[in-house]
Amino acid sequence: MATKPIVLYGDPVLREKSEPIEKIDSEIKNLVADMIATLRKAEGLGLAANQVGVAKRVFIIETSMIDGSDEMLVCINPEITETSGEVEYEEGCLSFPGIFERVTRPAEAVLRATDLDGIKFERRADGLFARALLHELDHLNGKLFIDHLSSLSRQLISKKLKKLRSEAA
Ligand code: NI
């Protein structure tokens, strides 16, 4: 288990559509262990595999940051099967250090995924939990939270984004 550098905005891997995971082998287990170490060190809420440079369909959520439960939720080949409502809230991303913007997303979501033991599960989420699931699923599709902003909001942070891109290059 080792921490890995978190990929910053500007790295092309963040724009890749991640590949489904066919088999939960030792390579995937090691990847997830490294992601957990990385997320804990960064004290973040969620992390997708392509944020450590691996374009595979897995993300993790530190649920202790949501409801105080002590669970690192591992979501392999996740899908959102239902969404409802709409809510605007401030959002950030470990690949965009120092940038926080208000983003509109569904208020509730239902997730289906597979855990590290290969067991399929379903979770209903609202509030910050739903937001985290939707944000991380976007990552696996090469989509970033800034893609949800209005062109005006993006313009207002364009200097910060340019600086990040130059650091990532
Ligand atoms: Ni993110």
PDB file of C-alpha atoms and ligand atoms in Angstrom:
ATOM      1  CA  MET A   1       0.000   0.000   0.000  1.00  0.00           C
ATOM      2  CA  ALA A   2       1.595   3.210  -1.171  1.00  0.00           C
ATOM      3  CA  THR A   3       0.414   6.719  -1.807  1.00  0.00           C
ATOM      4  CA  LYS A   4       0.540   7.883  -5.391  1.00  0.00           C
ATOM      5  CA  PRO A   5       0.743  11.377  -6.835  1.00  0.00           C
ATOM      6  CA  ILE A   6      -2.683  12.772  -7.694  1.00  0.00           C
ATOM      7  CA  VAL A   7      -2.988  13.737 -11.343  1.00  0.00           C
ATOM      8  CA  LEU A   8      -3.820  17.413 -11.867  1.00  0.00           C
ATOM      9  CA  TYR A   9      -6.177  19.061 -14.335  1.00  0.00           C
ATOM     10  CA  GLY A  10      -4.444  19.254 -17.699  1.00  0.00           C
ATOM     11  CA  ASP A  11      -3.276  15.639 -17.677  1.00  0.00           C
ATOM     12  CA  PRO A  12      -5.036  13.818 -20.561  1.00  0.00           C
ATOM     13  CA  VAL A  13      -5.826  10.751 -18.411  1.00  0.00           C
ATOM     14  CA  LEU A  14      -8.547  12.823 -16.691  1.00  0.00           C
ATOM     15  CA  ARG A  15     -10.325  13.103 -20.059  1.00  0.00           C
ATOM     16  CA  GLU A  16     -10.176   9.394 -20.841  1.00  0.00           C
ATOM     17  CA  LYS A  17     -13.231   7.165 -20.642  1.00  0.00           C
ATOM     18  CA  SER A  18     -12.092   4.498 -18.187  1.00  0.00           C
ATOM     19  CA  GLU A  19     -12.205   0.793 -19.077  1.00  0.00           C
ATOM     20  CA  PRO A  20     -14.495  -1.689 -17.275  1.00  0.00           C
ATOM     21  CA  ILE A  21     -12.774  -4.038 -14.811  1.00  0.00           C
ATOM     22  CA  GLU A  22     -13.152  -7.646 -15.994  1.00  0.00           C
ATOM     23  CA  LYS A  23     -11.591  -9.403 -13.028  1.00  0.00           C
ATOM     24  CA  ILE A  24     -10.871  -8.309  -9.470  1.00  0.00           C
ATOM     25  CA  ASP A  25      -7.315  -9.665  -9.345  1.00  0.00           C
ATOM     26  CA  SER A  26      -4.284  -8.686  -7.266  1.00  0.00           C
ATOM     27  CA  GLU A  27      -3.520  -5.819  -9.652  1.00  0.00           C
ATOM     28  CA  ILE A  28      -6.936  -4.252  -8.954  1.00  0.00           C
ATOM     29  CA  LYS A  29      -6.664  -4.952  -5.207  1.00  0.00           C
ATOM     30  CA  ASN A  30      -3.260  -3.251  -5.128  1.00  0.00           C
ATOM     31  CA  LEU A  31      -4.612  -0.326  -7.130  1.00  0.00           C
ATOM     32  CA  VAL A  32      -7.494   0.134  -4.662  1.00  0.00           C
ATOM     33  CA  ALA A  33      -5.133  -0.162  -1.657  1.00  0.00           C
ATOM     34  CA  ASP A  34      -2.941   2.563  -3.163  1.00  0.00           C
ATOM     35  CA  MET A  35      -6.012   4.722  -3.877  1.00  0.00           C
ATOM     36  CA  ILE A  36      -7.169   4.374  -0.249  1.00  0.00           C
ATOM     37  CA  ALA A  37      -3.734   5.392   1.065  1.00  0.00           C
ATOM     38  CA  THR A  38      -3.672   8.319  -1.368  1.00  0.00           C
ATOM     39  CA  LEU A  39      -7.178   9.544  -0.492  1.00  0.00           C
ATOM     40  CA  ARG A  40      -6.546   9.298   3.267  1.00  0.00           C
ATOM     41  CA  LYS A  41      -3.297  11.241   2.948  1.00  0.00           C
ATOM     42  CA  ALA A  42      -5.012  13.921   0.860  1.00  0.00           C
ATOM     43  CA  GLU A  43      -7.914  13.977   3.370  1.00  0.00           C
ATOM     44  CA  GLY A  44     -10.329  13.980   0.452  1.00  0.00           C
ATOM     45  CA  LEU A  45     -13.866  12.726   0.087  1.00  0.00           C
ATOM     46  CA  GLY A  46     -13.515  10.676  -3.085  1.00  0.00           C
ATOM     47  CA  LEU A  47     -10.984   9.496  -5.643  1.00  0.00           C
ATOM     48  CA  ALA A  48     -11.302   7.887  -9.075  1.00  0.00           C
ATOM     49  CA  ALA A  49      -8.619   5.567 -10.463  1.00  0.00           C
ATOM     50  CA  ASN A  50      -7.733   7.888 -13.325  1.00  0.00           C
ATOM     51  CA  GLN A  51      -6.790  10.516 -10.727  1.00  0.00           C
ATOM     52  CA  VAL A  52      -3.810   8.275  -9.928  1.00  0.00           C
ATOM     53  CA  GLY A  53      -3.210   7.710 -13.646  1.00  0.00           C
ATOM     54  CA  VAL A  54      -5.066   4.390 -14.163  1.00  0.00           C
ATOM     55  CA  ALA A  55      -8.061   4.600 -16.519  1.00  0.00           C
ATOM     56  CA  LYS A  56     -10.101   1.749 -14.971  1.00  0.00           C
ATOM     57  CA  ARG A  57     -13.668   1.909 -13.697  1.00  0.00           C
ATOM     58  CA  VAL A  58     -13.259   2.126  -9.940  1.00  0.00           C
ATOM     59  CA  PHE A  59     -13.685   4.929  -7.451  1.00  0.00           C
ATOM     60  CA  ILE A  60     -13.662   5.159  -3.676  1.00  0.00           C
ATOM     61  CA  ILE A  61     -15.581   7.353  -1.234  1.00  0.00           C
ATOM     62  CA  GLU A  62     -14.507   8.112   2.339  1.00  0.00           C
ATOM     63  CA  THR A  63     -17.950   7.938   3.945  1.00  0.00           C
ATOM     64  CA  SER A  64     -16.597   9.014   7.345  1.00  0.00           C
ATOM     65  CA  MET A  65     -16.433  12.487   5.838  1.00  0.00           C
ATOM     66  CA  ILE A  66     -20.160  12.311   5.064  1.00  0.00           C
ATOM     67  CA  ASP A  67     -21.900  10.666   8.006  1.00  0.00           C
ATOM     68  CA  GLY A  68     -19.129   9.778  10.445  1.00  0.00           C
ATOM     69  CA  SER A  69     -19.366   6.045   9.630  1.00  0.00           C
ATOM     70  CA  ASP A  70     -16.047   4.295   9.286  1.00  0.00           C
ATOM     71  CA  GLU A  71     -16.383   2.914   5.804  1.00  0.00           C
ATOM     72  CA  MET A  72     -14.266   3.306   2.705  1.00  0.00           C
ATOM     73  CA  LEU A  73     -16.780   2.570  -0.033  1.00  0.00           C
ATOM     74  CA  VAL A  74     -15.148   0.841  -3.026  1.00  0.00           C
ATOM     75  CA  CYS A  75     -17.226   1.032  -6.226  1.00  0.00           C
ATOM     76  CA  ILE A  76     -16.122  -1.142  -9.144  1.00  0.00           C
ATOM     77  CA  ASN A  77     -17.867  -0.785 -12.538  1.00  0.00           C
ATOM     78  CA  PRO A  78     -20.373   1.629 -10.965  1.00  0.00           C
ATOM     79  CA  GLU A  79     -23.577   2.830 -12.603  1.00  0.00           C
ATOM     80  CA  ILE A  80     -26.112   5.434 -11.556  1.00  0.00           C
ATOM     81  CA  THR A  81     -29.504   3.853 -12.202  1.00  0.00           C
ATOM     82  CA  GLU A  82     -31.770   6.662 -10.967  1.00  0.00           C
ATOM     83  CA  THR A  83     -31.522  10.326 -10.133  1.00  0.00           C
ATOM     84  CA  SER A  84     -34.038  12.856  -8.891  1.00  0.00           C
ATOM     85  CA  GLY A  85     -34.282  16.461  -7.823  1.00  0.00           C
ATOM     86  CA  GLU A  86     -31.722  19.157  -8.326  1.00  0.00           C
ATOM     87  CA  VAL A  87     -29.498  21.048  -5.923  1.00  0.00           C
ATOM     88  CA  GLU A  88     -26.657  23.548  -6.168  1.00  0.00           C
ATOM     89  CA  TYR A  89     -23.719  23.251  -3.772  1.00  0.00           C
ATOM     90  CA  GLU A  90     -20.048  24.112  -3.569  1.00  0.00           C
ATOM     91  CA  GLU A  91     -17.774  21.450  -4.973  1.00  0.00           C
ATOM     92  CA  GLY A  92     -14.060  20.813  -5.296  1.00  0.00           C
ATOM     93  CA  CYS A  93     -11.798  18.086  -6.654  1.00  0.00           C
ATOM     94  CA  LEU A  94      -8.366  16.788  -5.635  1.00  0.00           C
ATOM     95  CA  SER A  95      -7.239  17.305  -9.249  1.00  0.00           C
ATOM     96  CA  PHE A  96      -8.133  21.036  -8.911  1.00  0.00           C
ATOM     97  CA  PRO A  97      -6.394  22.153  -5.708  1.00  0.00           C
ATOM     98  CA  GLY A  98      -7.688  25.480  -4.436  1.00  0.00           C
ATOM     99  CA  ILE A  99     -10.690  25.648  -6.791  1.00  0.00           C
ATOM    100  CA  PHE A 100     -14.199  25.466  -5.321  1.00  0.00           C
ATOM    101  CA  GLU A 101     -17.274  26.292  -7.378  1.00  0.00           C
ATOM    102  CA  ARG A 102     -21.026  25.899  -7.038  1.00  0.00           C
ATOM    103  CA  VAL A 103     -22.298  23.031  -9.200  1.00  0.00           C
ATOM    104  CA  THR A 104     -25.884  21.952  -9.869  1.00  0.00           C
ATOM    105  CA  ARG A 105     -26.492  18.202  -9.709  1.00  0.00           C
ATOM    106  CA  PRO A 106     -29.338  15.786  -8.947  1.00  0.00           C
ATOM    107  CA  ALA A 107     -30.255  15.806  -5.251  1.00  0.00           C
ATOM    108  CA  GLU A 108     -30.645  12.020  -5.013  1.00  0.00           C
ATOM    109  CA  ALA A 109     -29.030   9.113  -6.816  1.00  0.00           C
ATOM    110  CA  VAL A 110     -29.098   5.328  -6.797  1.00  0.00           C
ATOM    111  CA  LEU A 111     -25.775   3.596  -7.366  1.00  0.00           C
ATOM    112  CA  ARG A 112     -25.123   0.035  -8.455  1.00  0.00           C
ATOM    113  CA  ALA A 113     -21.587  -1.287  -8.254  1.00  0.00           C
ATOM    114  CA  THR A 114     -19.419  -4.263  -7.326  1.00  0.00           C
ATOM    115  CA  ASP A 115     -17.260  -4.360  -4.194  1.00  0.00           C
ATOM    116  CA  LEU A 116     -13.716  -5.724  -3.793  1.00  0.00           C
ATOM    117  CA  ASP A 117     -15.082  -9.207  -3.026  1.00  0.00           C
ATOM    118  CA  GLY A 118     -16.982  -9.221  -6.304  1.00  0.00           C
ATOM    119  CA  ILE A 119     -20.362  -8.718  -4.624  1.00  0.00           C
ATOM    120  CA  LYS A 120     -22.875  -6.471  -6.389  1.00  0.00           C
ATOM    121  CA  PHE A 121     -24.565  -3.870  -4.225  1.00  0.00           C
ATOM    122  CA  GLU A 122     -26.958  -0.934  -4.480  1.00  0.00           C
ATOM    123  CA  ARG A 123     -26.896   2.302  -2.470  1.00  0.00           C
ATOM    124  CA  ARG A 124     -29.416   5.110  -2.309  1.00  0.00           C
ATOM    125  CA  ALA A 125     -27.815   8.446  -1.605  1.00  0.00           C
ATOM    126  CA  ASP A 126     -28.743  12.054  -1.088  1.00  0.00           C
ATOM    127  CA  GLY A 127     -26.971  15.210   0.037  1.00  0.00           C
ATOM    128  CA  LEU A 128     -23.182  15.170  -0.049  1.00  0.00           C
ATOM    129  CA  PHE A 129     -23.124  11.401  -0.596  1.00  0.00           C
ATOM    130  CA  ALA A 130     -25.144  11.649  -3.828  1.00  0.00           C
ATOM    131  CA  ARG A 131     -22.966  14.541  -4.986  1.00  0.00           C
ATOM    132  CA  ALA A 132     -19.781  12.546  -4.332  1.00  0.00           C
ATOM    133  CA  LEU A 133     -21.087   9.504  -6.256  1.00  0.00           C
ATOM    134  CA  LEU A 134     -22.082  11.628  -9.251  1.00  0.00           C
ATOM    135  CA  HIS A 135     -18.779  13.541  -9.210  1.00  0.00           C
ATOM    136  CA  GLU A 136     -16.716  10.329  -9.109  1.00  0.00           C
ATOM    137  CA  LEU A 137     -18.788   8.599 -11.791  1.00  0.00           C
ATOM    138  CA  ASP A 138     -18.183  11.616 -14.020  1.00  0.00           C
ATOM    139  CA  HIS A 139     -14.431  11.078 -13.584  1.00  0.00           C
ATOM    140  CA  LEU A 140     -14.720   7.549 -15.003  1.00  0.00           C
ATOM    141  CA  ASN A 141     -16.363   9.034 -18.099  1.00  0.00           C
ATOM    142  CA  GLY A 142     -13.662  11.674 -18.546  1.00  0.00           C
ATOM    143  CA  LYS A 143     -15.943  14.402 -17.261  1.00  0.00           C
ATOM    144  CA  LEU A 144     -14.840  17.022 -14.725  1.00  0.00           C
ATOM    145  CA  PHE A 145     -16.798  19.201 -12.322  1.00  0.00           C
ATOM    146  CA  ILE A 146     -15.852  22.347 -14.224  1.00  0.00           C
ATOM    147  CA  ASP A 147     -17.780  20.961 -17.218  1.00  0.00           C
ATOM    148  CA  HIS A 148     -20.968  21.646 -15.231  1.00  0.00           C
ATOM    149  CA  LEU A 149     -20.195  25.357 -14.802  1.00  0.00           C
ATOM    150  CA  SER A 150     -21.687  28.148 -16.856  1.00  0.00           C
ATOM    151  CA  SER A 151     -19.333  29.701 -19.388  1.00  0.00           C
ATOM    152  CA  LEU A 152     -19.239  32.840 -17.231  1.00  0.00           C
ATOM    153  CA  SER A 153     -18.133  30.903 -14.136  1.00  0.00           C
ATOM    154  CA  ARG A 154     -15.496  29.132 -16.206  1.00  0.00           C
ATOM    155  CA  GLN A 155     -14.245  32.434 -17.530  1.00  0.00           C
ATOM    156  CA  LEU A 156     -13.898  33.729 -13.980  1.00  0.00           C
ATOM    157  CA  ILE A 157     -11.590  30.853 -13.050  1.00  0.00           C
ATOM    158  CA  SER A 158      -9.774  30.605 -16.394  1.00  0.00           C
ATOM    159  CA  LYS A 159      -6.517  32.003 -14.994  1.00  0.00           C
ATOM    160  CA  LYS A 160      -6.472  29.463 -12.182  1.00  0.00           C
ATOM    161  CA  LEU A 161      -7.194  26.674 -14.679  1.00  0.00           C
ATOM    162  CA  LYS A 162      -4.418  27.833 -16.977  1.00  0.00           C
ATOM    163  CA  LYS A 163      -1.976  27.848 -14.065  1.00  0.00           C
ATOM    164  CA  LEU A 164      -3.003  24.268 -13.129  1.00  0.00           C
ATOM    165  CA  ARG A 165      -2.597  23.096 -16.727  1.00  0.00           C
ATOM    166  CA  SER A 166       0.915  24.545 -16.853  1.00  0.00           C
ATOM    167  CA  GLU A 167       1.791  22.749 -13.596  1.00  0.00           C
ATOM    168  CA  ALA A 168       0.409  19.458 -14.924  1.00  0.00           C
ATOM    169  CA  ALA A 169       2.363  19.668 -18.175  1.00  0.00           C
TER     170      ALA A 169
HETATM  171 NI    NI B   1     -12.774  14.922  -8.494  1.00  0.00          NI
END
